[in-house]
Short mmCIF file of C-alpha atoms and ligand atoms in Angstrom, two decimals:
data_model
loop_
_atom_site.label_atom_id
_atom_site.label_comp_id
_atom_site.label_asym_id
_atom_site.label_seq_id
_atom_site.Cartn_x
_atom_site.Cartn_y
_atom_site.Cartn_z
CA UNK A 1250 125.05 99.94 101.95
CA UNK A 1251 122.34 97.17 101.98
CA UNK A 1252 118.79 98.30 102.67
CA UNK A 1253 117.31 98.45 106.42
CA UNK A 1254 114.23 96.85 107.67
CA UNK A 1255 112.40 97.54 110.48
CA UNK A 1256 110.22 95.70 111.67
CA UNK A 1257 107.13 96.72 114.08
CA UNK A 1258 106.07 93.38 115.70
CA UNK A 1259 103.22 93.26 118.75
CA UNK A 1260 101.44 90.84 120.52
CA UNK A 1261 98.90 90.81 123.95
CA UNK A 1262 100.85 88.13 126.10
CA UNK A 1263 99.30 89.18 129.39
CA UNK A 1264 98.12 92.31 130.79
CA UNK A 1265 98.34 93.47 134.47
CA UNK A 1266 95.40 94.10 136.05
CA UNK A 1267 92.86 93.32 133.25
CA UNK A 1268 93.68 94.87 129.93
CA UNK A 1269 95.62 97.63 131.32
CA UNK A 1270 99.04 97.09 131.19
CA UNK A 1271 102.03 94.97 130.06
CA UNK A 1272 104.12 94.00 133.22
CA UNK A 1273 107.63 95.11 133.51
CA UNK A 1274 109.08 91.20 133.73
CA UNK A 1275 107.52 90.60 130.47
CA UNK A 1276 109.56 93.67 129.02
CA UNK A 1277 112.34 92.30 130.22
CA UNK A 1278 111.90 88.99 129.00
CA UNK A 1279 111.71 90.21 125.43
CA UNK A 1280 114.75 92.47 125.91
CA UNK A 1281 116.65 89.31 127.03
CA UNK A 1282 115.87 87.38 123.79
CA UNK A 1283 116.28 90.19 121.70
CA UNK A 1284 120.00 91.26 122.97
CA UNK A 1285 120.53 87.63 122.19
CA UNK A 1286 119.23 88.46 118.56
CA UNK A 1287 121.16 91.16 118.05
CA UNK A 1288 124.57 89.52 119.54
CA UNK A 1289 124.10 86.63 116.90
CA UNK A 1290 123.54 89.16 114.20
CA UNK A 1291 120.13 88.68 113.03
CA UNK A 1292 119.22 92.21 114.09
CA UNK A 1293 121.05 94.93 114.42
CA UNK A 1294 119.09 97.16 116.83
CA UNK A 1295 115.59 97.02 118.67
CA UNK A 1296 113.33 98.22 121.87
CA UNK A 1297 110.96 97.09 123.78
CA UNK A 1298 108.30 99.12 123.98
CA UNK A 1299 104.15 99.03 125.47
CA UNK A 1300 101.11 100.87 124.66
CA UNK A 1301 98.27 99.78 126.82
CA UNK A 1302 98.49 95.72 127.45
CA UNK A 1303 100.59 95.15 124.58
CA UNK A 1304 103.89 94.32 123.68
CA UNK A 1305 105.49 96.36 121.06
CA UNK A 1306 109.17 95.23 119.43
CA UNK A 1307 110.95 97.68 117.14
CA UNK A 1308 113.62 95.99 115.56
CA UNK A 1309 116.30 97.28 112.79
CA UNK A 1310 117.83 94.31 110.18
CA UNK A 1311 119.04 93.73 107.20
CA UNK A 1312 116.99 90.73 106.19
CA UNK A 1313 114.01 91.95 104.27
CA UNK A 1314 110.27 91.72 105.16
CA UNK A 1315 108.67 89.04 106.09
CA UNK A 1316 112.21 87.57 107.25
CA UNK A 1317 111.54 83.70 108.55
CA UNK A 1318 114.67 84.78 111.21
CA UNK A 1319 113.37 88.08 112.29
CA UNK A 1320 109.93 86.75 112.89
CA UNK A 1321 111.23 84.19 114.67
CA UNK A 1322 113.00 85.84 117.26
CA UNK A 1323 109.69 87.67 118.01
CA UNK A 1324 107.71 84.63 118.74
CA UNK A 1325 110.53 83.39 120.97
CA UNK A 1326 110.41 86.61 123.00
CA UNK A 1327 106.52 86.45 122.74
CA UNK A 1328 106.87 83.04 124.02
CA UNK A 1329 109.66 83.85 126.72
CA UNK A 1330 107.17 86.83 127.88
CA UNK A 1331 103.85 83.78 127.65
CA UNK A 1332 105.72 81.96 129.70
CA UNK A 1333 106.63 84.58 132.69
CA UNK A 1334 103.15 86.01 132.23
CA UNK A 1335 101.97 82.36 133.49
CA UNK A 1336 103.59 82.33 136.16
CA UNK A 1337 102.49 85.46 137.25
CA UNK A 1338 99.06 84.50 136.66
CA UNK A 1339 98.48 87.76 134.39
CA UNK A 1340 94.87 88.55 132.26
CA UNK A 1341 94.91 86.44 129.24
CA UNK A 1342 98.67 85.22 129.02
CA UNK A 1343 99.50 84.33 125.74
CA UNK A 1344 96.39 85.65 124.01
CA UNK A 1345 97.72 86.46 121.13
CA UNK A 1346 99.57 82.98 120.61
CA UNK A 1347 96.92 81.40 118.42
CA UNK A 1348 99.35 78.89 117.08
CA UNK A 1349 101.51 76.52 119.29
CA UNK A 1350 104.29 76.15 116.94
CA UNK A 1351 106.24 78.83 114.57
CA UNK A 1352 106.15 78.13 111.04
CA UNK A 1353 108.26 80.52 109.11
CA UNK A 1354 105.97 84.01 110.06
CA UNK A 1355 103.98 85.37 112.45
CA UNK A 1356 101.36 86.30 109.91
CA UNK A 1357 98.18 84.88 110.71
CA UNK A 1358 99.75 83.59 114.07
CA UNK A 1359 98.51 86.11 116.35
CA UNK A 1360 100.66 89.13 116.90
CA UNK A 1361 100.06 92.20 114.55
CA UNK A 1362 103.19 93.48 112.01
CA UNK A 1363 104.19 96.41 110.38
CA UNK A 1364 107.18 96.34 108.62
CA UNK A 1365 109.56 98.19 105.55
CA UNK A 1366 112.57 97.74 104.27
CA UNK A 1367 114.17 100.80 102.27
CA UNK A 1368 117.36 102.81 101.65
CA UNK A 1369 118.30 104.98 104.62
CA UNK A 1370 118.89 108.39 103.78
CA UNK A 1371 121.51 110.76 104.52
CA UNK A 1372 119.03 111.22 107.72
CA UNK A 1373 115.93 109.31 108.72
CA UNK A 1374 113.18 110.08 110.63
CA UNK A 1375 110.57 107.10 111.14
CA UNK A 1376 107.60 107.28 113.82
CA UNK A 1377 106.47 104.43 115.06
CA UNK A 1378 102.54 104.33 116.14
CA UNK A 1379 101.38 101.92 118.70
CA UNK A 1380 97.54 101.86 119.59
CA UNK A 1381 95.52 99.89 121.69
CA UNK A 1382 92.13 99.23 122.02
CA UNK A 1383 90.89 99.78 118.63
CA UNK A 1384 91.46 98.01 115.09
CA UNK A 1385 93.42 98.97 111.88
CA UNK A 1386 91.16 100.91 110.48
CA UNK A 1387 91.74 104.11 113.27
CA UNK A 1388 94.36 104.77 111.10
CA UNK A 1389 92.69 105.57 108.05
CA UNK A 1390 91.96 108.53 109.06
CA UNK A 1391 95.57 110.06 110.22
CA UNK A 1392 97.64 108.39 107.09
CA UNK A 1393 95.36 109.76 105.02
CA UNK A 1394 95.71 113.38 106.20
CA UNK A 1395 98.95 112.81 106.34
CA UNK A 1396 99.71 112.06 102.72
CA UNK A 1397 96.82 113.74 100.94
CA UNK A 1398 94.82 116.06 103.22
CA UNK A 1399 96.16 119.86 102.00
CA UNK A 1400 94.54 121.19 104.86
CA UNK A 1401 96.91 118.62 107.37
CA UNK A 1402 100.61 119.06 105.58
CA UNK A 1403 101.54 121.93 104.44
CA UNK A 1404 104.42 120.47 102.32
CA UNK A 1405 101.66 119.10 99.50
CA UNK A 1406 100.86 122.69 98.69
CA UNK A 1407 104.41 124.74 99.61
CA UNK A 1408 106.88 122.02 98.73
CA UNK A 1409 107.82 120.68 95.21
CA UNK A 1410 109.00 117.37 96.67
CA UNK A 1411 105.20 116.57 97.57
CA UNK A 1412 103.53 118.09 95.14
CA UNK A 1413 102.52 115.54 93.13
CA UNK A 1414 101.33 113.78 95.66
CA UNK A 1415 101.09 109.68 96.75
CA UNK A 1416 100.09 106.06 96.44
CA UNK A 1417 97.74 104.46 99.07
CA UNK A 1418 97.71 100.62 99.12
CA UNK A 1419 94.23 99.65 100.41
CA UNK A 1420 92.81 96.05 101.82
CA UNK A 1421 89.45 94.70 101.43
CA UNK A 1422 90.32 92.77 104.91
CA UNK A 1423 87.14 90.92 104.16
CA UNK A 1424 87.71 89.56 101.01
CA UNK A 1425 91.37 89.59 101.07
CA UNK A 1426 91.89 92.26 97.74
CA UNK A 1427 93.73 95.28 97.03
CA UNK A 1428 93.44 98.02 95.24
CA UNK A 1429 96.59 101.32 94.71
CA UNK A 1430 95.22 104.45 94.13
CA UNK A 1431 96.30 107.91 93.54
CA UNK A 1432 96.38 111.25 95.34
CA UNK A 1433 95.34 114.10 94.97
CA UNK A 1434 93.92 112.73 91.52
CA UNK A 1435 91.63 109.42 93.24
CA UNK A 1436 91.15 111.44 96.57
CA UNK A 1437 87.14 110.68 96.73
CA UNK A 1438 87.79 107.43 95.72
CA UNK A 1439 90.31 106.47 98.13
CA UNK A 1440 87.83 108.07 100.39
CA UNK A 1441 84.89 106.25 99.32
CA UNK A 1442 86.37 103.07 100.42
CA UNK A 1443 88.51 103.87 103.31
CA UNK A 1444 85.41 105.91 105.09
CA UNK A 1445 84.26 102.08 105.79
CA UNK A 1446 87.15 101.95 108.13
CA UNK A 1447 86.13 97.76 109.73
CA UNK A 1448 86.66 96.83 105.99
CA UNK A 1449 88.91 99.20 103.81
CA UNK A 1450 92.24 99.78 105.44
CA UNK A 1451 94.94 101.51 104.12
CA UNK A 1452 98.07 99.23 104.09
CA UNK A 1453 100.64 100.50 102.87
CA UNK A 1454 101.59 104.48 100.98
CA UNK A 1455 104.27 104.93 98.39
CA UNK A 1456 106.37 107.79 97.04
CA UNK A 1457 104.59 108.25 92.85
CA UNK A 1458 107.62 108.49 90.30
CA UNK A 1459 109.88 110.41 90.02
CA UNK A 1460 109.68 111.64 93.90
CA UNK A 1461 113.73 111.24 95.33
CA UNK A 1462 113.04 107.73 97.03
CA UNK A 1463 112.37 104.83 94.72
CA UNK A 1464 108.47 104.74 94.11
CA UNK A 1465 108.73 100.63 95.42
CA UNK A 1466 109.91 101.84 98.56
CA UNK A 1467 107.03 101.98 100.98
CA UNK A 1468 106.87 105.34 103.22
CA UNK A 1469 103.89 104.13 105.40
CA UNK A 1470 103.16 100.62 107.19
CA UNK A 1471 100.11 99.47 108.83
CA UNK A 1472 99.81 96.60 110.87
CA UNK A 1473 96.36 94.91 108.82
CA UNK A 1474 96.11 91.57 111.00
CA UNK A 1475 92.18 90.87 111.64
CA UNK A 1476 92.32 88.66 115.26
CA UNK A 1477 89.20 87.80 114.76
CA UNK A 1478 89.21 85.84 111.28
CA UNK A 1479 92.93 84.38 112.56
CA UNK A 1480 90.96 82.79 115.48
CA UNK A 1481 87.77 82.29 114.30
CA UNK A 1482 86.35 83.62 117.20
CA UNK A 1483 86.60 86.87 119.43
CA UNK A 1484 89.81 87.06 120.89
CA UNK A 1485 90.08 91.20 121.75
CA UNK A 1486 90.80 94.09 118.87
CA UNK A 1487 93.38 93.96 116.53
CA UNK A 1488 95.24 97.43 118.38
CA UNK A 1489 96.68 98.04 115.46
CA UNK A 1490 100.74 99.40 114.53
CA UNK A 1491 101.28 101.64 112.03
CA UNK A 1492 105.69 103.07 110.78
CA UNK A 1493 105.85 106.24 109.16
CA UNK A 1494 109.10 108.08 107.28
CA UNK A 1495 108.98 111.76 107.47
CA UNK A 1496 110.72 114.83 106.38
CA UNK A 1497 112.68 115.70 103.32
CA UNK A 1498 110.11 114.84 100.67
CA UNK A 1499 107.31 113.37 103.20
CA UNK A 1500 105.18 115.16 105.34
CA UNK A 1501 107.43 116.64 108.42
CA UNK A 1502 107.30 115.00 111.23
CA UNK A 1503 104.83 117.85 112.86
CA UNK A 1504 103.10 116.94 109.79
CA UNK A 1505 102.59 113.16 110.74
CA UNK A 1506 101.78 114.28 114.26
CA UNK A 1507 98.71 116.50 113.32
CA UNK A 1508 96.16 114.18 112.77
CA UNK A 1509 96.45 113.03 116.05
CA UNK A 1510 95.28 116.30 117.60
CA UNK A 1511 92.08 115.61 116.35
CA UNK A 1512 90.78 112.41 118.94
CA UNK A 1513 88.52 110.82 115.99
CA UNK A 1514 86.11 108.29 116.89
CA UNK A 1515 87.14 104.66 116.37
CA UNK A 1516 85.42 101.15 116.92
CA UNK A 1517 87.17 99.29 119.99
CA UNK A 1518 86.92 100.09 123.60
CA UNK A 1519 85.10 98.37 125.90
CA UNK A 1520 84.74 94.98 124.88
CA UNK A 1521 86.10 95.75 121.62
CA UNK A 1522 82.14 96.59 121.30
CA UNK A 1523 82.43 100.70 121.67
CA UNK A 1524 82.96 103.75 119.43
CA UNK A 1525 84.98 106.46 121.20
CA UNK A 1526 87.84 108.99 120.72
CA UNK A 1527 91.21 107.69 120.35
CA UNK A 1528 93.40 110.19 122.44
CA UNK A 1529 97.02 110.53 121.76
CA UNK A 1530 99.30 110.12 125.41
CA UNK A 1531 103.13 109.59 126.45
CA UNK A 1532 104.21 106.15 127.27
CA UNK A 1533 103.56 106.56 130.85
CA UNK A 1534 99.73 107.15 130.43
CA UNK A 1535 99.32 104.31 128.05
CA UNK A 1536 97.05 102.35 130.81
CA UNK A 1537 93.59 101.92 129.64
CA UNK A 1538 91.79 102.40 132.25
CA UNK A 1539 88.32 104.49 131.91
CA UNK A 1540 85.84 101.76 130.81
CA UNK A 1541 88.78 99.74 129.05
CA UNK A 1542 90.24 102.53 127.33
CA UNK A 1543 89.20 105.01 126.29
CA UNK A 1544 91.36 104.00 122.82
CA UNK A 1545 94.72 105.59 123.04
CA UNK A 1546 97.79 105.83 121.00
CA UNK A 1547 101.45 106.43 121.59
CA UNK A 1548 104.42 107.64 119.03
CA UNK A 1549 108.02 106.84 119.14
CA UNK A 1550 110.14 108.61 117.36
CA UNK A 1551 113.20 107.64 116.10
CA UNK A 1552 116.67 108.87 113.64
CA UNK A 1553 117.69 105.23 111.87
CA UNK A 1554 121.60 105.99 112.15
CA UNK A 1555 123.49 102.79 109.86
CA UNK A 1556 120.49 100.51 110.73
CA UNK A 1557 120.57 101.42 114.60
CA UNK A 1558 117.89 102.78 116.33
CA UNK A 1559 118.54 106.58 117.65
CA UNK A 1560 115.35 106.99 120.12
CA UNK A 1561 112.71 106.58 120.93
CA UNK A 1562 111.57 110.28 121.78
CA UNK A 1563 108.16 109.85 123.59
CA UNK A 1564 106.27 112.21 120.77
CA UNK A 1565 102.77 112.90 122.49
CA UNK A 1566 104.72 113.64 125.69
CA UNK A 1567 103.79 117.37 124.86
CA UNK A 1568 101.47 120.01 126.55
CA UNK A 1569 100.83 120.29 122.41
CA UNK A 1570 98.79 117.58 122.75
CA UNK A 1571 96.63 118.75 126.25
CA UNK A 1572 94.10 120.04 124.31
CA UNK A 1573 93.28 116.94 122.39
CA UNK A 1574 92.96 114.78 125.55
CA UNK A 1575 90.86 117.10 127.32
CA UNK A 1576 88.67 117.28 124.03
CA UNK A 1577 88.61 113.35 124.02
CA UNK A 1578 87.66 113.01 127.30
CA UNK A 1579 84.55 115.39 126.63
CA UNK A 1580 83.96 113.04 123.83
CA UNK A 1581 84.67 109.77 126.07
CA UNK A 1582 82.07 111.39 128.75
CA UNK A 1583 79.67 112.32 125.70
CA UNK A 1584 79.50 108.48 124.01
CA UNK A 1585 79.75 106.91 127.73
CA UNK A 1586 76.58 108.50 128.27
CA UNK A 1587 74.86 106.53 125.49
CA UNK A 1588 75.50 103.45 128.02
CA UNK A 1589 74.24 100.06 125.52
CA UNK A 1590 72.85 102.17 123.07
CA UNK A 1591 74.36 102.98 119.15
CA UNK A 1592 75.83 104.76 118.24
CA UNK A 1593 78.43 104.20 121.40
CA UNK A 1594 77.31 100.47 121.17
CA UNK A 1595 79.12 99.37 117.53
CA UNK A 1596 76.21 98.80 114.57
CA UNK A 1597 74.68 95.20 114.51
CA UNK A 1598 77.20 94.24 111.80
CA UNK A 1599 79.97 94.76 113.61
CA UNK A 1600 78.93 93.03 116.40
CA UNK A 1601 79.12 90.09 115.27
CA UNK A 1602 82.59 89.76 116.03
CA UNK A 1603 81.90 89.74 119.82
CA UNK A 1604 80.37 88.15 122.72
CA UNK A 1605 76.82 89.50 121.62
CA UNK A 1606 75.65 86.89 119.27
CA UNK A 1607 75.82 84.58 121.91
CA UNK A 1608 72.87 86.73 123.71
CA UNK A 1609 70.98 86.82 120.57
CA UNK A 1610 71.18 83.29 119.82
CA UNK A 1611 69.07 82.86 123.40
CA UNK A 1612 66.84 84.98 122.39
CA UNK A 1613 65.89 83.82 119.34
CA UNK A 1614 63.37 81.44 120.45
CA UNK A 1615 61.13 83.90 122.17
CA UNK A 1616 59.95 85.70 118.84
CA UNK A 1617 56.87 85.17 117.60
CA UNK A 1618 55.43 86.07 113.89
CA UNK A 1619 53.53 89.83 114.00
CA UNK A 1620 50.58 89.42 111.26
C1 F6R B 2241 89.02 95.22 124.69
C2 F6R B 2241 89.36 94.30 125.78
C3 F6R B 2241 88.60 94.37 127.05
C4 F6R B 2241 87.84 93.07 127.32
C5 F6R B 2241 87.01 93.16 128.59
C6 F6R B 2241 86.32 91.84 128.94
O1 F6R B 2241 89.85 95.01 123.58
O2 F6R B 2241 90.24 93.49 125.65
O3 F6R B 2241 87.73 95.47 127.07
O4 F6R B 2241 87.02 92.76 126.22
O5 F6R B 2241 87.82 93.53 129.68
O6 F6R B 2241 87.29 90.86 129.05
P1 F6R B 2241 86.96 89.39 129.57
O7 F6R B 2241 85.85 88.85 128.73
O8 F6R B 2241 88.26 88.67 129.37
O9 F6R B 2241 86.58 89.50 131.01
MG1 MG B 2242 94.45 92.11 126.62
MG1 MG B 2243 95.56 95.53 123.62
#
């Protein structure tokens, strides 16, 4: 059997009111040019999913990464979602469309990717994450518990098969490099860079030799698309998608869940201008609401059966998770608090991917020298 892809692909076409929500229609109007897709045969499976105002497609093939076919039928059901977002008059329709035209990817085009292609196993477990509000970096943190943090998954001390440990692929988003580094061997490395979560992401993590899936085969995904450098000007976070495998070999699926019950603090929010805690919540509580957020994230589970989709099964739909969100909302109460002050407001630096140096630039002529 070939390999499978799938492919995570999200954009914010619209949200309903504000930045709250994607509109049902727009669903639909992906759905429409997706079942098209997958009549014609260039996917086999997908859904239409939403976290907060954007659009999430999950989509099964058999045409690699990066597929000029694939990414095509996304933008088209981007496009065909644009277009009834217009006419509803919805916030910011077609936000994410930074390019009028499709050329061969939607890399650098707007919408945010995550994508593998790999052997399925004899069974397949794959989550896929979906936040909103926030930027790739929030998922330092849980992918690196995940795959290296003894204290998270059990398996890396109890379990042969992850014993040795894993790869991390990391970004320098800012000056486009990469560096692979080892677990548990690198560990304060890796952590050295990807603590500085608005530049060091982690892309992508691999199986290390000899592990029973082929050590090219990537068993974590994260969406890495920077809006801001795309468009050259503020345009909203990057609400970042992340794929994960799990079980036999990788950390168990309660094993990728874990991280989440801890609601860390990430940059986004508000403005895309706030830290807060990024609380885990079912599909039907995906609404950013409280100030613009606070930050959320959502989980879909799925079994990849012969390159269809078996799912989704709404993970953080679970009174497991109650304790988290009441502990984020302390936290969301706690930084709210702060009102324009840092550390709720993001550090200068990081400002200056927003509205603020706008207000500075005003400003600028009112200084005068201090002897
Ligand atoms: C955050 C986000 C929102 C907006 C805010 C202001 O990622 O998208 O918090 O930044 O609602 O939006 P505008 O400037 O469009 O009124
Ligand atoms: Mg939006
Ligand atoms: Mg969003």
């Amino acid at each position: 059997m070939s390999k499978v892809t799938i492919s995570l692909i999200k954009a914010d076409v619209g949200g309903y009111p504000g930045h709250v929500a994607v509109h049902p229609e727009l669903k639909s109007a992906a759905e429409q040019v997706l079942s098209e897709g997958r009549e014609t045969g260039v996917i086999e499976d997908f859904r239409v999913l939403s976290a907060g105002d954007d659009l999430e497609l999950v989509m099964s093939h058999r045409r690699g990464v990066d597929s000029q076919d694939v990414h095509g039928l996304a933008w088209k059901a981007f496009e065909k979602a644009t277009e009834r977002a217009k006419e509803l008059k919805l916030y910011g329709a077609g936000q994410d469309m930074l390019s009028d035209a499709f050329s061969g990817n939607v890399r650098g085009m707007g919408p945010g990717v995550a994508e593998m292609e790999f052997r399925e196993r004899k069974a397949e477990p794959i989550v896929a994450f979906m936040m909103d509000k926030t930027e790739p970096g929030a998922f330092n943190l849980p992918i690196f518990r995940m795959f290296a943090d003894p204290f998270n998954t059990a398996g890396l001390v109890i379990d042969p098969s992850l014993h040795s440990g894993f790869r991390f692929e990391v970004w320098d988003i800012m000056e486009h490099r990469r560096v692979l580094m080892d677990t548990p061997e690198e560990m304060y490395s890796l952590l050295a860079l990807i603590g500085a979560k608005s530049r060091y992401v982690i892309k992508r993590v691999y199986p290390k030799e000899g592990h029973a899936i082929d050590s090219s085969e990537p068993v974590a995904v994260v969406s890495t698309e920077k809006l801001y450098q795309i468009a050259g000007e503020y345009v909203g976070k990057d609400d970042p998608v992340a794929l994960v495998r799990a079980q036999s070999g990788l950390p168990a699926l309660g094993e990728v869940l874990e991280p989440f019950a801890f609601p860390h603090l990430v940059s986004g929010w508000m403005r895309g201008s706030h830290n807060g805690p990024i609380m885990p919540v079912s599909f039907s509580s995906a609404r950013c609401t409280r100030f613009d957020g606070p930050p959320r994230v959502v989980a879909a589970g799925f079994q990849v059966c012969n390159g269809r989709l078996v799912g989704p099964v709404d993970l953080f739909d679970d009174p497991g998770f109650d304790y988290t969100r009441q502990k984020a909302q302390e936290i969301a109460e706690y930084m709210r608090r702060h009102g324009p002050f840092e550390p709720h407001r993001l550090p200068l630096e990081d400002m200056e991917y927003t509205t603020l140096p706008k207000i500075m630039e005003k400003l600028k002529h009112r200084f005068e020298k201090v002897e």
